[in-house]
Amino acid sequence: MRVVHERGGESVLASDVEVADSVLSRARGLMFRRSIPPGYALVFEFGGRARRDVHMVFVPFAIDVLWLVDEEVQRVATLAAWTGLASAEADRLIELPAGRADGVRVGDTVRVEP
């Protein structure tokens, strides 16, 4: 799998993609990990659009977060280690290493490809 950003061309944001597809994996997210590799993404798939919160409790490194609805970016945020908190409407959330979403803007398209 890979995460691809489209805006005047394509760029790969991540090629090491993990899907949080269980209640436990969604609740845990990136908590208790020491780091994540540069090409990594954690993708949260939801059954529909709703307000989705992201917190950084027990996450000791900063991350970039993308909130998507039908592959369209609704919000982009960099969250600080331990204390970051943000929310937005989404049917899919993508967490990436901090700085990896530089250049991604609201309204852009981001796809998760097999």
Tab-separated table of C-alpha atoms in Angstrom:
chain	number	residue	atom	x	y	z
A	1	MET	CA	0.000	0.000	0.000
A	2	ARG	CA	0.972	3.604	-0.394
A	3	VAL	CA	-0.385	7.074	0.343
A	4	VAL	CA	-0.349	9.422	-2.675
A	5	HIS	CA	-0.822	13.214	-2.703
A	6	GLU	CA	-2.227	14.861	-5.839
A	7	ARG	CA	-1.823	18.553	-6.586
A	8	GLY	CA	-0.399	19.436	-9.950
A	9	GLY	CA	1.179	15.988	-10.068
A	10	GLU	CA	1.605	13.053	-7.733
A	11	SER	CA	3.943	12.506	-4.818
A	12	VAL	CA	4.160	9.514	-2.512
A	13	LEU	CA	3.735	10.496	1.133
A	14	ALA	CA	4.212	6.948	2.451
A	15	SER	CA	4.978	3.481	1.120
A	16	ASP	CA	5.004	1.669	4.488
A	17	VAL	CA	1.277	1.822	5.317
A	18	GLU	CA	-0.481	0.248	8.291
A	19	VAL	CA	-4.277	0.282	8.603
A	20	ALA	CA	-5.834	0.615	12.052
A	21	ASP	CA	-8.760	-1.691	11.370
A	22	SER	CA	-9.762	-2.968	14.804
A	23	VAL	CA	-11.161	-1.247	17.873
A	24	LEU	CA	-7.899	-1.899	19.737
A	25	SER	CA	-5.603	-0.680	16.931
A	26	ARG	CA	-7.702	2.488	16.501
A	27	ALA	CA	-7.673	3.201	20.236
A	28	ARG	CA	-3.922	2.584	20.485
A	29	GLY	CA	-2.890	4.473	17.344
A	30	LEU	CA	0.763	5.470	17.725
A	31	MET	CA	0.793	5.396	21.528
A	32	PHE	CA	3.770	3.705	23.202
A	33	ARG	CA	5.923	3.621	20.061
A	34	ARG	CA	9.369	5.205	20.286
A	35	SER	CA	9.366	6.419	16.675
A	36	ILE	CA	8.071	5.703	13.185
A	37	PRO	CA	10.103	5.378	9.979
A	38	PRO	CA	10.207	8.252	7.429
A	39	GLY	CA	7.986	6.523	4.821
A	40	TYR	CA	5.380	5.294	7.311
A	41	ALA	CA	1.652	6.096	7.563
A	42	LEU	CA	-1.055	4.890	9.935
A	43	VAL	CA	-4.455	5.017	8.219
A	44	PHE	CA	-7.760	5.043	10.103
A	45	GLU	CA	-10.770	4.052	7.968
A	46	PHE	CA	-14.223	4.980	9.279
A	47	GLY	CA	-17.689	3.994	8.073
A	48	GLY	CA	-18.768	7.575	7.477
A	49	ARG	CA	-18.088	11.234	8.007
A	50	ALA	CA	-17.954	12.502	11.605
A	51	ARG	CA	-15.797	14.658	13.871
A	52	ARG	CA	-12.539	12.759	14.520
A	53	ASP	CA	-10.227	13.677	17.400
A	54	VAL	CA	-6.498	12.980	17.555
A	55	HIS	CA	-4.512	13.243	20.788
A	56	MET	CA	-0.823	12.764	21.488
A	57	VAL	CA	-1.013	11.199	24.948
A	58	PHE	CA	1.845	8.657	25.206
A	59	VAL	CA	3.191	9.588	21.743
A	60	PRO	CA	6.759	10.890	22.300
A	61	PHE	CA	7.311	12.349	18.811
A	62	ALA	CA	5.518	14.915	16.628
A	63	ILE	CA	3.321	13.807	13.714
A	64	ASP	CA	1.426	15.260	10.779
A	65	VAL	CA	-2.272	14.395	10.563
A	66	LEU	CA	-4.561	14.565	7.529
A	67	TRP	CA	-8.349	14.529	7.884
A	68	LEU	CA	-10.020	13.386	4.626
A	69	VAL	CA	-13.567	13.167	3.279
A	70	ASP	CA	-13.855	11.198	0.015
A	71	GLU	CA	-10.066	11.621	-0.496
A	72	GLU	CA	-10.291	15.432	-0.174
A	73	VAL	CA	-8.157	16.994	2.548
A	74	GLN	CA	-10.294	18.787	5.138
A	75	ARG	CA	-7.520	19.708	7.579
A	76	VAL	CA	-3.752	19.339	7.941
A	77	ALA	CA	-2.056	19.670	11.339
A	78	THR	CA	1.305	18.998	12.933
A	79	LEU	CA	0.791	17.790	16.482
A	80	ALA	CA	3.448	18.162	19.170
A	81	ALA	CA	4.693	15.152	21.118
A	82	TRP	CA	2.754	14.327	24.306
A	83	THR	CA	0.459	17.388	24.265
A	84	GLY	CA	-0.949	17.779	20.748
A	85	LEU	CA	-4.708	17.696	20.232
A	86	ALA	CA	-6.834	18.459	17.150
A	87	SER	CA	-10.081	17.456	15.481
A	88	ALA	CA	-11.981	17.848	12.211
A	89	GLU	CA	-14.629	16.153	10.088
A	90	ALA	CA	-13.335	13.030	8.322
A	91	ASP	CA	-14.155	9.594	6.985
A	92	ARG	CA	-10.422	8.728	6.897
A	93	LEU	CA	-7.492	9.913	9.025
A	94	ILE	CA	-3.826	9.554	8.098
A	95	GLU	CA	-0.953	9.971	10.572
A	96	LEU	CA	2.538	10.572	9.154
A	97	PRO	CA	5.978	11.533	10.491
A	98	ALA	CA	6.198	15.266	11.241
A	99	GLY	CA	7.103	17.243	8.118
A	100	ARG	CA	5.949	14.542	5.712
A	101	ALA	CA	2.723	16.423	4.883
A	102	ASP	CA	4.549	19.676	4.058
A	103	GLY	CA	2.936	20.946	0.872
A	104	VAL	CA	-0.412	19.213	1.480
A	105	ARG	CA	-3.238	21.772	1.592
A	106	VAL	CA	-6.954	21.751	2.339
A	107	GLY	CA	-8.787	20.776	-0.860
A	108	ASP	CA	-5.965	18.587	-2.179
A	109	THR	CA	-6.553	14.913	-2.983
A	110	VAL	CA	-4.836	12.187	-0.960
A	111	ARG	CA	-5.406	8.536	-1.883
A	112	VAL	CA	-4.556	5.261	-0.224
A	113	GLU	CA	-3.633	2.786	-2.968
A	114	PRO	CA	-3.268	-0.999	-2.652
